[in-house]
Amino acid sequence: LNAPVEEGDMVDKNTTLFEIDSSDISINIEQSKLSLTQSKRNYSQKLNALDDLNVKASESGTITELLVYEGDKVTSGQTVAQIRNSSTMSLVIPFAANDAVNLSVGQTAVVTLDSTFEQIRGSIVEISAVDERLDGNMLVRYVTIDVQNPGGIYPDQAATAMVGDIACNGSGTFKYKSDSAVTADVSGEVSVIYFGEGDNVSKNQTIIALSSDSLETDAANSGDSLQSSELSLENQYKQLEDYTITSPIAGTIIEKNYKTGDTMEAGETLCVIFDLSYLTMTLNVDELDIAKVKVGQQVKVTAEALPGEIYAGVVTKVNINGTTSNGTTSYPVEIRIDEKENLLPGMNVQSEIVVASHSNSIVVPVKALSRGNRILVKTNTALQEDGVPEGFEYIQVTPGISDDEYIEITDGLKEGDVIAYMEDSVPQATGLTFPQKGGQKLLGGSNGGNIQ
């Protein structure tokens, strides 16, 4: 849909390079959302079904009858227990309609038992909103009064009541506040019975636990389906991010293969970005020298394509994963070049790694050092050895670091000494006119390197 950058443009990391039509994935996302909603609903239903395996008391009261035993199989809707609340008795009694409209829920009522004339205080819990006609065309409304049972009140016992100065219009009979059946909401096998007949329970307290392999399996499968739907939607959103192509690095667009309106396929190269702030190269170092190479050492780099140019590099990584060829192992060493003028990616280069460096050293040509660390030095001595030029003698010295041409002498020579050595089978004598040259040991890669 959009390709806002061109070749030669410099971009920052995460800059948008291409925007691809995402209508297909958007449809998939909506479908995944619907699937996730359905999976959540189904899983919630399965969890509710699992919770229904815990058969709970419908009201607070005393278990008067337990109808199952552990191991019994019950079906959905089957009554498993009977619970009665006998501590509170309800009296439903008629009041004249004209009087009932002046009553309110919560008012105190005085209840008189017909059999004993005992008086008990109670409270109004319900007032009918509909008038009913009794014999004699008397209009009444029924009022429900709850009283705490002192132990002597029983169902169908008759009583009358007064609320303040308002008397009822007839007697009524008591009934238990609640006398309800406890039923199983799902089918299962009775695995645990927590309470027995005569025990008191609270509303919603579990009295029987059922087990059901099928319900547990359904819930587990539903949970797996929900997780799968969540992962699918998450994956769709991640794919949606792939429809906006951003730059993985800061750099320069050196190649752009697609423009707005083009059709592309997954896996194709859209563009190429180079970070030209510095160059890197890999130098293969022989196994005999790799122990001397360390991160941070300076490197001298030259290119055949740029004669006379010398570039400064630095070792950034020494890879211990070597490659063996013809019985010799070499190790890749990564080098970074910051000052890279005229040096381009892909050029072939040679390099030398400075593994040691001393300044203001006494140095001599490498060929001047004889076996046993001896050097011919002019001493004007009268003694003459066979094969030794007149006026010279061998002096024992202590060598230091060296490169391909020179070697450092740390002890045995002083500035100004004249030495002799063989070159092309002809004795040569020279004064030490190069004492300021720093001794350097250089390592060169046997296969050169390639700039990246």
CSV table of C-alpha atoms in Angstrom, one decimal, residues 51 55 86 127-128 144 187 193 204 215 223 244 254 271 280 308 351 369 393 412 429:
chain,number,residue,atom,x,y,z
A,51,ASP,CA,-19.5,-26.1,40.7
A,55,VAL,CA,-24.9,-29.7,46.2
A,86,SER,CA,-38.3,-24.4,62.5
A,127,ILE,CA,-48.2,-7.3,53.1
A,128,SER,CA,-50.4,-8.4,50.2
A,144,THR,CA,-47.3,-12.3,57.0
A,187,SER,CA,-26.0,-35.9,37.4
A,193,ILE,CA,-21.6,-36.3,52.5
A,204,ASN,CA,-25.4,-22.1,50.2
A,215,LEU,CA,-18.0,-33.2,33.4
A,223,GLY,CA,-10.1,-25.0,29.0
A,244,THR,CA,4.1,-3.0,8.6
A,254,ILE,CA,21.2,0.9,-0.9
A,271,CYS,CA,15.2,-3.8,0.4
A,280,THR,CA,34.0,-4.8,9.6
A,308,GLY,CA,49.3,3.6,-0.7
A,351,SER,CA,45.9,-6.7,7.4
A,369,LEU,CA,71.1,-12.1,15.5
A,393,GLU,CA,83.7,-10.1,18.3
A,412,GLY,CA,74.0,-6.3,25.5
A,429,ALA,CA,78.7,-3.6,8.9
